[in-house]
mmCIF file of C-alpha atoms in Angstrom:
data_model
loop_
_atom_site.group_PDB
_atom_site.id
_atom_site.type_symbol
_atom_site.label_atom_id
_atom_site.label_comp_id
_atom_site.label_asym_id
_atom_site.label_seq_id
_atom_site.Cartn_x
_atom_site.Cartn_y
_atom_site.Cartn_z
ATOM 1 C CA MET A 981 -30.428 5.166 -0.917
ATOM 2 C CA THR A 982 -32.523 4.318 2.147
ATOM 3 C CA ILE A 983 -30.558 2.463 4.808
ATOM 4 C CA THR A 984 -32.331 0.679 7.651
ATOM 5 C CA GLN A 985 -30.622 0.598 11.022
ATOM 6 C CA PRO A 986 -28.500 -2.588 11.092
ATOM 7 C CA ASP A 987 -28.031 -4.729 14.191
ATOM 8 C CA LEU A 988 -24.580 -3.690 15.383
ATOM 9 C CA SER A 989 -25.075 -4.698 19.012
ATOM 10 C CA VAL A 990 -22.566 -7.564 19.181
ATOM 11 C CA PHE A 991 -19.868 -5.416 17.576
ATOM 12 C CA GLU A 992 -20.531 -2.541 19.955
ATOM 13 C CA THR A 993 -20.699 -4.628 23.131
ATOM 14 C CA LEU A 994 -18.131 -7.345 22.487
ATOM 15 C CA GLU A 995 -15.608 -6.055 19.948
ATOM 16 C CA SER A 996 -12.823 -3.746 21.105
ATOM 17 C CA GLU A 997 -13.073 0.028 20.843
ATOM 18 C CA VAL A 998 -10.014 -0.108 18.584
ATOM 19 C CA ARG A 999 -12.211 -0.875 15.551
ATOM 20 C CA SER A 1000 -12.162 1.961 13.030
ATOM 21 C CA TYR A 1001 -13.401 1.412 9.463
ATOM 22 C CA CYS A 1002 -16.764 0.121 10.662
ATOM 23 C CA ARG A 1003 -17.421 3.443 12.402
ATOM 24 C CA GLY A 1004 -17.325 5.284 9.084
ATOM 25 C CA TRP A 1005 -19.372 2.631 7.308
ATOM 26 C CA PRO A 1006 -22.112 1.696 9.818
ATOM 27 C CA THR A 1007 -23.660 -1.303 8.143
ATOM 28 C CA VAL A 1008 -23.140 -5.068 8.116
ATOM 29 C CA PHE A 1009 -21.580 -6.226 4.865
ATOM 30 C CA ASP A 1010 -22.593 -9.653 3.666
ATOM 31 C CA ARG A 1011 -21.123 -10.326 0.215
ATOM 32 C CA ALA A 1012 -18.970 -8.749 -2.455
ATOM 33 C CA ARG A 1013 -18.028 -9.224 -6.086
ATOM 34 C CA GLY A 1014 -15.846 -7.169 -8.369
ATOM 35 C CA SER A 1015 -16.031 -3.518 -7.345
ATOM 36 C CA ARG A 1016 -19.221 -3.768 -5.301
ATOM 37 C CA MET A 1017 -20.033 -4.750 -1.743
ATOM 38 C CA TYR A 1018 -23.522 -5.558 -0.473
ATOM 39 C CA ASP A 1019 -24.905 -5.277 3.035
ATOM 40 C CA GLU A 1020 -27.373 -7.631 4.705
ATOM 41 C CA ASP A 1021 -30.312 -5.648 3.336
ATOM 42 C CA GLY A 1022 -29.022 -5.912 -0.211
ATOM 43 C CA HIS A 1023 -27.840 -2.319 -0.583
ATOM 44 C CA ALA A 1024 -24.935 -2.039 -3.011
ATOM 45 C CA TYR A 1025 -21.811 0.046 -2.414
ATOM 46 C CA LEU A 1026 -19.290 0.892 -5.096
ATOM 47 C CA ASP A 1027 -15.870 0.170 -3.587
ATOM 48 C CA PHE A 1028 -13.160 2.817 -3.993
ATOM 49 C CA PHE A 1029 -11.298 1.326 -1.010
ATOM 50 C CA ALA A 1030 -10.412 -2.194 -2.216
ATOM 51 C CA GLY A 1031 -9.447 -3.584 1.166
ATOM 52 C CA ALA A 1032 -6.949 -0.740 1.710
ATOM 53 C CA GLY A 1033 -5.255 -1.904 -1.484
ATOM 54 C CA SER A 1034 -5.482 -5.645 -0.773
ATOM 55 C CA LEU A 1035 -8.026 -6.284 -3.527
ATOM 56 C CA ASN A 1036 -6.394 -4.897 -6.664
ATOM 57 C CA TYR A 1037 -8.275 -7.492 -8.727
ATOM 58 C CA GLY A 1038 -11.626 -6.916 -7.058
ATOM 59 C CA HIS A 1039 -13.700 -8.898 -4.584
ATOM 60 C CA ASN A 1040 -14.045 -12.636 -5.223
ATOM 61 C CA ASN A 1041 -12.336 -12.423 -8.591
ATOM 62 C CA PRO A 1042 -13.805 -15.438 -10.430
ATOM 63 C CA VAL A 1043 -10.504 -16.683 -11.862
ATOM 64 C CA LEU A 1044 -8.751 -16.551 -8.503
ATOM 65 C CA LYS A 1045 -11.766 -18.001 -6.717
ATOM 66 C CA ARG A 1046 -11.841 -20.978 -9.083
ATOM 67 C CA ALA A 1047 -8.152 -21.695 -8.489
ATOM 68 C CA LEU A 1048 -8.667 -21.486 -4.719
ATOM 69 C CA ILE A 1049 -11.754 -23.722 -4.675
ATOM 70 C CA ASP A 1050 -10.061 -26.340 -6.851
ATOM 71 C CA TYR A 1051 -7.039 -26.365 -4.549
ATOM 72 C CA LEU A 1052 -9.132 -26.735 -1.392
ATOM 73 C CA GLU A 1053 -11.352 -29.414 -2.908
ATOM 74 C CA ARG A 1054 -8.344 -31.612 -3.649
ATOM 75 C CA ASP A 1055 -7.164 -31.235 -0.042
ATOM 76 C CA GLY A 1056 -4.181 -29.096 -0.940
ATOM 77 C CA VAL A 1057 -1.940 -28.115 1.963
ATOM 78 C CA THR A 1058 -3.314 -25.036 3.736
ATOM 79 C CA HIS A 1059 -0.755 -24.477 6.501
ATOM 80 C CA GLY A 1060 2.860 -25.170 5.656
ATOM 81 C CA LEU A 1061 5.164 -22.964 7.765
ATOM 82 C CA ASP A 1062 8.236 -22.790 5.514
ATOM 83 C CA MET A 1063 8.001 -26.365 4.278
ATOM 84 C CA SER A 1064 8.391 -26.931 0.558
ATOM 85 C CA THR A 1065 4.981 -27.395 -1.079
ATOM 86 C CA SER A 1066 3.742 -27.599 -4.629
ATOM 87 C CA ALA A 1067 1.759 -24.364 -4.136
ATOM 88 C CA LYS A 1068 4.830 -22.458 -2.960
ATOM 89 C CA ARG A 1069 6.942 -23.847 -5.807
ATOM 90 C CA ALA A 1070 4.342 -22.759 -8.380
ATOM 91 C CA PHE A 1071 4.249 -19.252 -6.925
ATOM 92 C CA LEU A 1072 8.032 -18.869 -6.753
ATOM 93 C CA GLN A 1073 8.503 -20.063 -10.320
ATOM 94 C CA THR A 1074 5.707 -17.857 -11.640
ATOM 95 C CA PHE A 1075 6.935 -14.819 -9.704
ATOM 96 C CA GLN A 1076 10.426 -15.332 -11.094
ATOM 97 C CA ASP A 1077 9.208 -15.843 -14.681
ATOM 98 C CA LEU A 1078 6.580 -13.091 -14.851
ATOM 99 C CA VAL A 1079 7.843 -10.431 -12.434
ATOM 100 C CA LEU A 1080 11.552 -10.676 -11.614
ATOM 101 C CA ARG A 1081 13.167 -11.863 -14.858
ATOM 102 C CA PRO A 1082 11.308 -9.498 -17.223
ATOM 103 C CA ARG A 1083 12.476 -6.582 -15.044
ATOM 104 C CA ASP A 1084 15.999 -7.954 -14.624
ATOM 105 C CA LEU A 1085 15.602 -7.928 -10.848
ATOM 106 C CA PRO A 1086 17.942 -10.333 -9.031
ATOM 107 C CA TYR A 1087 16.028 -10.627 -5.771
ATOM 108 C CA LYS A 1088 15.858 -13.534 -3.376
ATOM 109 C CA VAL A 1089 12.376 -14.096 -1.935
ATOM 110 C CA MET A 1090 11.654 -14.337 1.784
ATOM 111 C CA PHE A 1091 8.255 -15.172 3.305
ATOM 112 C CA PRO A 1092 8.454 -13.284 6.632
ATOM 113 C CA GLY A 1093 4.880 -13.662 7.868
ATOM 114 C CA PRO A 1094 1.343 -12.878 6.751
ATOM 115 C CA THR A 1095 1.212 -9.076 6.977
ATOM 116 C CA GLY A 1096 2.939 -5.988 5.655
ATOM 117 C CA THR A 1097 4.443 -5.041 8.984
ATOM 118 C CA ASN A 1098 6.036 -8.513 9.158
ATOM 119 C CA ALA A 1099 7.797 -7.730 5.883
ATOM 120 C CA VAL A 1100 8.968 -4.336 7.152
ATOM 121 C CA GLU A 1101 10.255 -5.799 10.424
ATOM 122 C CA SER A 1102 12.267 -8.398 8.528
ATOM 123 C CA ALA A 1103 13.655 -5.747 6.159
ATOM 124 C CA LEU A 1104 14.807 -3.554 9.046
ATOM 125 C CA LYS A 1105 16.276 -6.523 10.899
ATOM 126 C CA LEU A 1106 18.156 -7.697 7.798
ATOM 127 C CA ALA A 1107 19.528 -4.233 7.038
ATOM 128 C CA ARG A 1108 20.857 -3.893 10.580
ATOM 129 C CA LYS A 1109 22.357 -7.376 10.443
ATOM 130 C CA VAL A 1110 24.091 -6.704 7.115
ATOM 131 C CA LYS A 1111 25.484 -3.292 8.023
ATOM 132 C CA GLY A 1112 26.063 -3.847 11.739
ATOM 133 C CA ARG A 1113 24.344 -0.550 12.562
ATOM 134 C CA GLU A 1114 21.118 0.302 14.368
ATOM 135 C CA ALA A 1115 19.909 3.591 12.879
ATOM 136 C CA ILE A 1116 17.260 3.705 10.140
ATOM 137 C CA VAL A 1117 16.206 6.845 8.261
ATOM 138 C CA SER A 1118 12.569 7.240 7.218
ATOM 139 C CA PHE A 1119 10.553 10.199 5.933
ATOM 140 C CA THR A 1120 7.984 12.684 7.133
ATOM 141 C CA ASN A 1121 4.396 11.360 6.891
ATOM 142 C CA ALA A 1122 5.633 7.802 6.273
ATOM 143 C CA PHE A 1123 3.566 4.789 7.299
ATOM 144 C CA HIS A 1124 5.204 1.365 7.527
ATOM 145 C CA GLY A 1125 3.090 -0.666 9.953
ATOM 146 C CA MET A 1126 1.838 -0.991 13.520
ATOM 147 C CA SER A 1127 4.403 -3.273 15.185
ATOM 148 C CA LEU A 1128 7.172 -1.568 17.156
ATOM 149 C CA GLY A 1129 9.955 -1.588 14.570
ATOM 150 C CA SER A 1130 7.600 -0.386 11.852
ATOM 151 C CA LEU A 1131 6.133 2.291 14.123
ATOM 152 C CA ALA A 1132 9.623 3.612 14.808
ATOM 153 C CA VAL A 1133 9.885 4.560 11.111
ATOM 154 C CA THR A 1134 6.272 5.781 10.851
ATOM 155 C CA GLY A 1135 5.533 9.496 11.038
ATOM 156 C CA ASN A 1136 1.955 9.688 12.310
ATOM 157 C CA ALA A 1137 1.963 10.948 15.913
ATOM 158 C CA PHE A 1138 -1.338 9.262 16.842
ATOM 159 C CA LYS A 1139 -0.178 5.843 15.672
ATOM 160 C CA ARG A 1140 3.262 6.251 17.269
ATOM 161 C CA ALA A 1141 1.695 7.175 20.608
ATOM 162 C CA GLY A 1142 -0.093 3.833 20.708
ATOM 163 C CA ALA A 1143 3.221 2.044 21.211
ATOM 164 C CA GLY A 1144 3.380 3.073 24.864
ATOM 165 C CA ILE A 1145 7.187 2.955 24.906
ATOM 166 C CA PRO A 1146 9.946 5.041 23.297
ATOM 167 C CA LEU A 1147 10.379 4.314 19.601
ATOM 168 C CA VAL A 1148 14.094 4.390 18.977
ATOM 169 C CA HIS A 1149 16.756 4.066 16.263
ATOM 170 C CA GLY A 1150 14.632 5.839 13.647
ATOM 171 C CA THR A 1151 15.300 9.342 12.289
ATOM 172 C CA PRO A 1152 12.849 11.185 10.002
ATOM 173 C CA MET A 1153 13.956 13.249 7.022
ATOM 174 C CA PRO A 1154 11.870 15.517 4.749
ATOM 175 C CA PHE A 1155 9.931 13.663 2.028
ATOM 176 C CA ASP A 1156 9.880 15.014 -1.512
ATOM 177 C CA ASN A 1157 8.422 18.546 -1.681
ATOM 178 C CA TYR A 1158 8.081 18.768 2.104
ATOM 179 C CA PHE A 1159 9.357 22.369 1.889
ATOM 180 C CA ASP A 1160 7.332 23.169 -1.275
ATOM 181 C CA GLY A 1161 10.456 23.179 -3.427
ATOM 182 C CA LYS A 1162 12.148 25.925 -1.404
ATOM 183 C CA VAL A 1163 14.993 23.715 -0.137
ATOM 184 C CA PRO A 1164 17.300 21.582 -2.326
ATOM 185 C CA ASP A 1165 16.622 17.859 -2.100
ATOM 186 C CA PHE A 1166 18.506 16.079 0.725
ATOM 187 C CA LEU A 1167 20.335 19.236 1.834
ATOM 188 C CA TRP A 1168 19.616 18.540 5.521
ATOM 189 C CA PHE A 1169 20.151 14.775 5.206
ATOM 190 C CA GLU A 1170 23.559 15.088 3.547
ATOM 191 C CA ARG A 1171 24.686 17.776 5.995
ATOM 192 C CA LEU A 1172 23.843 15.531 8.956
ATOM 193 C CA LEU A 1173 25.654 12.578 7.400
ATOM 194 C CA GLU A 1174 28.814 14.603 6.779
ATOM 195 C CA ASP A 1175 28.877 16.515 10.098
ATOM 196 C CA GLN A 1176 30.560 14.522 12.872
ATOM 197 C CA GLY A 1177 28.760 16.705 15.385
ATOM 198 C CA SER A 1178 25.236 16.225 13.990
ATOM 199 C CA GLY A 1179 24.234 13.461 16.409
ATOM 200 C CA LEU A 1180 22.986 11.245 13.588
ATOM 201 C CA ASN A 1181 24.411 7.762 13.920
ATOM 202 C CA LYS A 1182 25.459 6.257 10.595
ATOM 203 C CA PRO A 1183 22.260 4.633 9.274
ATOM 204 C CA ALA A 1184 22.078 1.039 8.170
ATOM 205 C CA ALA A 1185 19.315 1.841 5.715
ATOM 206 C CA VAL A 1186 16.757 4.304 4.422
ATOM 207 C CA ILE A 1187 13.133 3.185 4.046
ATOM 208 C CA VAL A 1188 10.768 5.019 1.688
ATOM 209 C CA GLU A 1189 7.403 4.780 -0.064
ATOM 210 C CA SER A 1190 7.364 6.045 -3.659
ATOM 211 C CA VAL A 1191 3.784 7.176 -2.988
ATOM 212 C CA GLN A 1192 2.805 7.734 0.628
ATOM 213 C CA GLY A 1193 -0.691 6.265 0.939
ATOM 214 C CA GLU A 1194 -1.625 6.733 4.579
ATOM 215 C CA GLY A 1195 0.449 9.916 4.666
ATOM 216 C CA GLY A 1196 -1.867 11.689 2.235
ATOM 217 C CA ILE A 1197 -1.077 10.435 -1.312
ATOM 218 C CA ASN A 1198 2.269 12.208 -1.457
ATOM 219 C CA VAL A 1199 3.964 11.284 -4.740
ATOM 220 C CA ALA A 1200 7.754 11.209 -4.953
ATOM 221 C CA ARG A 1201 9.213 12.426 -8.231
ATOM 222 C CA PRO A 1202 11.335 9.887 -10.159
ATOM 223 C CA GLU A 1203 14.315 12.239 -10.007
ATOM 224 C CA TRP A 1204 13.957 12.506 -6.218
ATOM 225 C CA LEU A 1205 13.974 8.711 -5.881
ATOM 226 C CA ARG A 1206 17.021 8.463 -8.145
ATOM 227 C CA ALA A 1207 18.859 11.061 -6.071
ATOM 228 C CA LEU A 1208 17.953 9.141 -2.908
ATOM 229 C CA ALA A 1209 19.278 5.883 -4.403
ATOM 230 C CA GLU A 1210 22.528 7.630 -5.366
ATOM 231 C CA LEU A 1211 22.863 9.108 -1.872
ATOM 232 C CA CYS A 1212 22.383 5.682 -0.286
ATOM 233 C CA GLU A 1213 25.031 4.121 -2.508
ATOM 234 C CA ARG A 1214 27.466 6.961 -1.872
ATOM 235 C CA GLN A 1215 26.987 6.803 1.896
ATOM 236 C CA ASP A 1216 26.980 2.981 2.210
ATOM 237 C CA MET A 1217 23.319 2.756 3.269
ATOM 238 C CA LEU A 1218 20.818 0.175 2.041
ATOM 239 C CA LEU A 1219 17.711 1.449 0.264
ATOM 240 C CA ILE A 1220 14.436 -0.195 1.297
ATOM 241 C CA VAL A 1221 11.318 0.545 -0.765
ATOM 242 C CA ASP A 1222 8.063 -0.196 1.026
ATOM 243 C CA ASP A 1223 5.774 -1.290 -1.822
ATOM 244 C CA ILE A 1224 3.141 -2.870 0.391
ATOM 245 C CA GLN A 1225 0.247 -0.668 -0.756
ATOM 246 C CA MET A 1226 1.657 0.778 -3.969
ATOM 247 C CA GLY A 1227 3.058 -2.435 -5.452
ATOM 248 C CA CYS A 1228 1.289 -5.156 -7.446
ATOM 249 C CA GLY A 1229 0.343 -2.684 -10.174
ATOM 250 C CA ARG A 1230 -1.293 0.050 -8.097
ATOM 251 C CA THR A 1231 0.710 2.863 -9.727
ATOM 252 C CA GLY A 1232 0.818 1.209 -13.161
ATOM 253 C CA ALA A 1233 3.984 -0.892 -13.279
ATOM 254 C CA PHE A 1234 4.128 -3.963 -11.040
ATOM 255 C CA PHE A 1235 6.541 -2.190 -8.687
ATOM 256 C CA SER A 1236 5.979 1.486 -7.969
ATOM 257 C CA PHE A 1237 9.695 2.288 -8.258
ATOM 258 C CA GLU A 1238 10.058 1.050 -11.847
ATOM 259 C CA GLU A 1239 9.301 4.440 -13.370
ATOM 260 C CA SER A 1240 12.308 5.956 -11.594
ATOM 261 C CA GLY A 1241 14.694 3.287 -12.879
ATOM 262 C CA ILE A 1242 16.133 2.487 -9.450
ATOM 263 C CA VAL A 1243 16.831 -1.010 -8.107
ATOM 264 C CA PRO A 1244 16.323 -0.969 -4.324
ATOM 265 C CA ASP A 1245 18.417 -3.244 -2.129
ATOM 266 C CA ILE A 1246 15.305 -4.478 -0.299
ATOM 267 C CA VAL A 1247 11.604 -4.333 -1.254
ATOM 268 C CA THR A 1248 8.616 -5.164 0.934
ATOM 269 C CA VAL A 1249 5.423 -6.450 -0.712
ATOM 270 C CA SER A 1250 2.099 -7.485 0.785
ATOM 271 C CA LYS A 1251 -1.603 -6.521 0.493
ATOM 272 C CA SER A 1252 -2.455 -7.486 -3.123
ATOM 273 C CA ILE A 1253 0.320 -10.016 -3.672
ATOM 274 C CA SER A 1254 -2.137 -12.828 -2.870
ATOM 275 C CA GLY A 1255 -4.679 -11.171 -5.158
ATOM 276 C CA TYR A 1256 -7.638 -12.377 -3.117
ATOM 277 C CA GLY A 1257 -7.265 -10.615 0.201
ATOM 278 C CA LEU A 1258 -5.564 -13.607 1.802
ATOM 279 C CA PRO A 1259 -2.711 -12.734 4.205
ATOM 280 C CA MET A 1260 0.688 -12.915 2.515
ATOM 281 C CA SER A 1261 3.832 -10.819 2.371
ATOM 282 C CA LEU A 1262 7.274 -10.900 0.796
ATOM 283 C CA CYS A 1263 10.620 -9.401 1.631
ATOM 284 C CA LEU A 1264 12.760 -9.224 -1.517
ATOM 285 C CA PHE A 1265 16.462 -8.491 -1.389
ATOM 286 C CA LYS A 1266 19.641 -8.692 -3.432
ATOM 287 C CA PRO A 1267 21.356 -12.104 -3.137
ATOM 288 C CA GLU A 1268 24.466 -10.758 -1.420
ATOM 289 C CA LEU A 1269 22.287 -9.594 1.480
ATOM 290 C CA ASP A 1270 20.974 -13.098 2.181
ATOM 291 C CA ILE A 1271 23.029 -13.705 5.316
ATOM 292 C CA TRP A 1272 20.206 -15.108 7.456
ATOM 293 C CA GLU A 1273 20.851 -18.158 9.589
ATOM 294 C CA PRO A 1274 18.123 -20.832 9.243
ATOM 295 C CA GLY A 1275 15.180 -19.897 11.458
ATOM 296 C CA GLU A 1276 16.693 -16.546 12.462
ATOM 297 C CA HIS A 1277 13.481 -14.828 11.379
ATOM 298 C CA ASN A 1278 10.325 -16.924 11.170
ATOM 299 C CA GLY A 1279 6.588 -17.004 11.789
ATOM 300 C CA THR A 1280 3.886 -19.645 12.132
ATOM 301 C CA PHE A 1281 1.734 -18.328 9.291
ATOM 302 C CA ARG A 1282 4.411 -17.501 6.721
ATOM 303 C CA GLY A 1283 3.331 -20.524 4.683
ATOM 304 C CA ASN A 1284 -0.272 -19.616 3.795
ATOM 305 C CA ASN A 1285 -0.588 -21.960 0.833
ATOM 306 C CA PRO A 1286 -4.067 -20.839 -0.304
ATOM 307 C CA ALA A 1287 -2.524 -17.375 -0.710
ATOM 308 C CA PHE A 1288 0.248 -18.863 -2.851
ATOM 309 C CA VAL A 1289 -2.428 -20.406 -5.074
ATOM 310 C CA THR A 1290 -4.370 -17.188 -5.640
ATOM 311 C CA ALA A 1291 -1.135 -15.198 -6.021
ATOM 312 C CA THR A 1292 0.008 -17.532 -8.785
ATOM 313 C CA ALA A 1293 -3.370 -17.281 -10.522
ATOM 314 C CA ALA A 1294 -3.274 -13.474 -10.282
ATOM 315 C CA LEU A 1295 0.168 -13.277 -11.854
ATOM 316 C CA GLU A 1296 -0.751 -15.687 -14.650
ATOM 317 C CA THR A 1297 -4.015 -13.858 -15.363
ATOM 318 C CA TYR A 1298 -2.907 -10.226 -15.195
ATOM 319 C CA TRP A 1299 0.874 -10.097 -15.645
ATOM 320 C CA ALA A 1300 1.701 -12.761 -18.230
ATOM 321 C CA ASP A 1301 1.141 -10.497 -21.241
ATOM 322 C CA GLY A 1302 3.706 -7.840 -20.478
ATOM 323 C CA SER A 1303 2.407 -4.305 -20.207
ATOM 324 C CA ALA A 1304 -1.342 -4.763 -20.806
ATOM 325 C CA MET A 1305 -2.302 -4.395 -17.153
ATOM 326 C CA GLU A 1306 0.004 -1.424 -16.714
ATOM 327 C CA LYS A 1307 -1.487 0.363 -19.729
ATOM 328 C CA GLN A 1308 -5.033 -0.284 -18.525
ATOM 329 C CA THR A 1309 -4.235 1.080 -15.071
ATOM 330 C CA ARG A 1310 -2.686 4.216 -16.522
ATOM 331 C CA THR A 1311 -5.724 4.730 -18.762
ATOM 332 C CA ARG A 1312 -8.092 4.314 -15.824
ATOM 333 C CA GLY A 1313 -5.878 6.701 -13.851
ATOM 334 C CA GLU A 1314 -6.207 9.359 -16.545
ATOM 335 C CA GLN A 1315 -9.977 8.944 -16.316
ATOM 336 C CA VAL A 1316 -9.844 9.509 -12.546
ATOM 337 C CA GLU A 1317 -7.617 12.540 -13.002
ATOM 338 C CA GLN A 1318 -10.093 14.117 -15.416
ATOM 339 C CA GLY A 1319 -12.852 13.564 -12.882
ATOM 340 C CA LEU A 1320 -10.792 15.171 -10.129
ATOM 341 C CA ILE A 1321 -9.993 18.141 -12.354
ATOM 342 C CA SER A 1322 -13.735 18.740 -12.779
ATOM 343 C CA ILE A 1323 -14.383 18.408 -9.042
ATOM 344 C CA THR A 1324 -11.506 20.771 -8.256
ATOM 345 C CA GLU A 1325 -12.645 23.392 -10.762
ATOM 346 C CA GLU A 1326 -16.121 23.284 -9.245
ATOM 347 C CA ASN A 1327 -14.750 23.694 -5.695
ATOM 348 C CA LEU A 1328 -11.698 25.920 -6.060
ATOM 349 C CA ALA A 1329 -12.338 27.673 -2.764
ATOM 350 C CA ASP A 1330 -12.320 24.428 -0.787
ATOM 351 C CA ILE A 1331 -9.724 22.165 -2.421
ATOM 352 C CA LYS A 1332 -5.999 22.656 -1.900
ATOM 353 C CA GLU A 1333 -4.956 20.176 -4.594
ATOM 354 C CA TYR A 1334 -5.429 16.705 -6.054
ATOM 355 C CA ARG A 1335 -2.567 14.286 -6.676
ATOM 356 C CA GLY A 1336 -1.812 10.657 -7.510
ATOM 357 C CA ARG A 1337 -0.465 8.049 -9.917
ATOM 358 C CA GLY A 1338 -2.055 5.084 -11.649
ATOM 359 C CA LEU A 1339 -5.117 4.175 -9.598
ATOM 360 C CA VAL A 1340 -4.255 5.841 -6.308
ATOM 361 C CA TRP A 1341 -5.463 9.431 -5.960
ATOM 362 C CA GLY A 1342 -6.256 11.942 -3.274
ATOM 363 C CA ILE A 1343 -8.006 15.291 -2.932
ATOM 364 C CA GLU A 1344 -6.684 17.504 -0.157
ATOM 365 C CA PHE A 1345 -9.125 19.942 1.404
ATOM 366 C CA LYS A 1346 -8.204 23.233 3.027
ATOM 367 C CA ASP A 1347 -10.488 22.415 5.959
ATOM 368 C CA PRO A 1348 -9.229 19.059 7.323
ATOM 369 C CA GLU A 1349 -12.653 18.136 8.705
ATOM 370 C CA ARG A 1350 -14.241 18.398 5.277
ATOM 371 C CA ALA A 1351 -12.716 15.143 3.993
ATOM 372 C CA GLY A 1352 -14.405 13.095 6.722
ATOM 373 C CA LEU A 1353 -17.774 14.697 6.005
ATOM 374 C CA ILE A 1354 -17.411 13.910 2.318
ATOM 375 C CA CYS A 1355 -16.572 10.267 3.005
ATOM 376 C CA ALA A 1356 -19.606 9.971 5.294
ATOM 377 C CA ARG A 1357 -21.907 11.483 2.669
ATOM 378 C CA ALA A 1358 -20.389 9.283 -0.041
ATOM 379 C CA PHE A 1359 -21.225 6.229 2.063
ATOM 380 C CA GLU A 1360 -24.853 7.375 2.308
ATOM 381 C CA LEU A 1361 -24.865 7.698 -1.486
ATOM 382 C CA GLY A 1362 -23.379 4.214 -1.972
ATOM 383 C CA LEU A 1363 -19.633 4.847 -2.370
ATOM 384 C CA LEU A 1364 -16.840 3.617 -0.082
ATOM 385 C CA VAL A 1365 -13.907 6.044 0.238
ATOM 386 C CA GLU A 1366 -11.620 6.761 3.171
ATOM 387 C CA THR A 1367 -9.511 9.644 4.409
ATOM 388 C CA SER A 1368 -5.733 9.811 4.730
ATOM 389 C CA GLY A 1369 -3.099 12.341 5.709
ATOM 390 C CA PRO A 1370 -1.867 13.434 9.152
ATOM 391 C CA GLN A 1371 -5.107 15.329 9.846
ATOM 392 C CA GLY A 1372 -7.419 13.161 7.756
ATOM 393 C CA GLU A 1373 -7.550 16.035 5.289
ATOM 394 C CA VAL A 1374 -7.332 13.931 2.114
ATOM 395 C CA VAL A 1375 -10.116 11.927 0.456
ATOM 396 C CA LYS A 1376 -8.321 8.836 -0.821
ATOM 397 C CA LEU A 1377 -9.382 6.933 -3.947
ATOM 398 C CA LEU A 1378 -8.143 3.342 -4.210
ATOM 399 C CA PRO A 1379 -10.416 1.453 -6.640
ATOM 400 C CA ALA A 1380 -9.655 -2.038 -7.921
ATOM 401 C CA LEU A 1381 -7.412 -2.186 -10.980
ATOM 402 C CA THR A 1382 -10.126 -4.264 -12.665
ATOM 403 C CA ILE A 1383 -12.821 -1.609 -12.242
ATOM 404 C CA THR A 1384 -14.698 -0.729 -15.425
ATOM 405 C CA PRO A 1385 -14.732 2.772 -16.957
ATOM 406 C CA GLU A 1386 -18.474 2.923 -16.281
ATOM 407 C CA GLU A 1387 -17.970 2.111 -12.597
ATOM 408 C CA LEU A 1388 -15.259 4.745 -12.354
ATOM 409 C CA ASP A 1389 -17.561 7.371 -13.837
ATOM 410 C CA GLU A 1390 -20.319 6.323 -11.446
ATOM 411 C CA GLY A 1391 -18.036 6.621 -8.429
ATOM 412 C CA LEU A 1392 -16.593 9.958 -9.514
ATOM 413 C CA SER A 1393 -20.132 11.282 -10.020
ATOM 414 C CA ILE A 1394 -21.092 10.206 -6.489
ATOM 415 C CA LEU A 1395 -17.911 11.784 -5.117
ATOM 416 C CA ALA A 1396 -18.651 15.060 -6.899
ATOM 417 C CA ARG A 1397 -22.152 15.047 -5.414
ATOM 418 C CA ALA A 1398 -20.800 14.343 -1.921
ATOM 419 C CA VAL A 1399 -18.391 17.279 -2.239
ATOM 420 C CA ARG A 1400 -21.209 19.599 -3.353
ATOM 421 C CA GLU A 1401 -23.595 18.479 -0.640
ATOM 422 C CA THR A 1402 -21.088 18.974 2.194
ATOM 423 C CA ALA A 1403 -20.061 22.489 1.148
#
């Protein structure tokens, strides 16, 4: 694909140096539909990024777009704070009927603000309020957001350093398989909890991702998650599952923790809950934890009603028929896995391993710099993929759940070529 030099001058002179994704994809995108994005010159890019997991149903999904346009054309409320609106009522009822009740989940629903880190901040604040303790335990290579409370339970040293102040009241523990199976699960954690001289203050809660996305596609085993839930119950700690990137069907089931059979005390959801890329997040928690005073945690943009509209349409379209979406995602995931097996067999000397669940996968390279080179070459060939992991050593695949088998094969073929051509 021949790419002409786009006019990036206003971005380079006026926009902050903090911008990141645009550096890896140096073009000006103009429109998008389904699993493809198009730049101003009309070049097409197959999207294996999906808005960092915010576009599980693809770009400008026609069903969701129609619902949004109809709502706006009738002058539906757009900004509602936490006022009661017809759009919010429709979402709450649909979420209860199609997501919570079928899974026998008792959760109350809180709208904490428009982003994932808002949901995490509210979860941490609520856990501390309920338990009357400050300490939170997180895990190695975790990522929970960029605001200060979320950064305190995030593992990445580069992101933590950006805070500029000490990040306190968070203690990291080893994630599943951190010691390559050489150490029994939670040996260190339990010892610290039981030893009065350990220096670990009694935690209010433990926060965990069932699949660490930014951390390098590290997949927790169901038995590890069950053991963690049992430990939390035994030690009087709340269990928070951060499902911001891995929820809404990314791993197959609507919630990523369903496979393990656990019922977390608190769950954070964002990214694809609106279905359309509109800002929206949820903090879900067991009813007995709902001890908030009115207005004790709020936010101006927690009532994004257009997001409620598209979220309702997404649930009705993709989650009303039980397990169909889950089965499709697992089938597409098996297709990706077969593609990664072929790539790995062809590049045994370079690839450490591949791993994933549903439609989130990663390939870890022995040379950390290789992943970035592959992503750059993939972009030149018309495929959008990003890196993850503490050293950017993992090529991360995050296609839309609605992607076709043909598009998956096309993307995997481009990826295989990018790996070969960067060897």
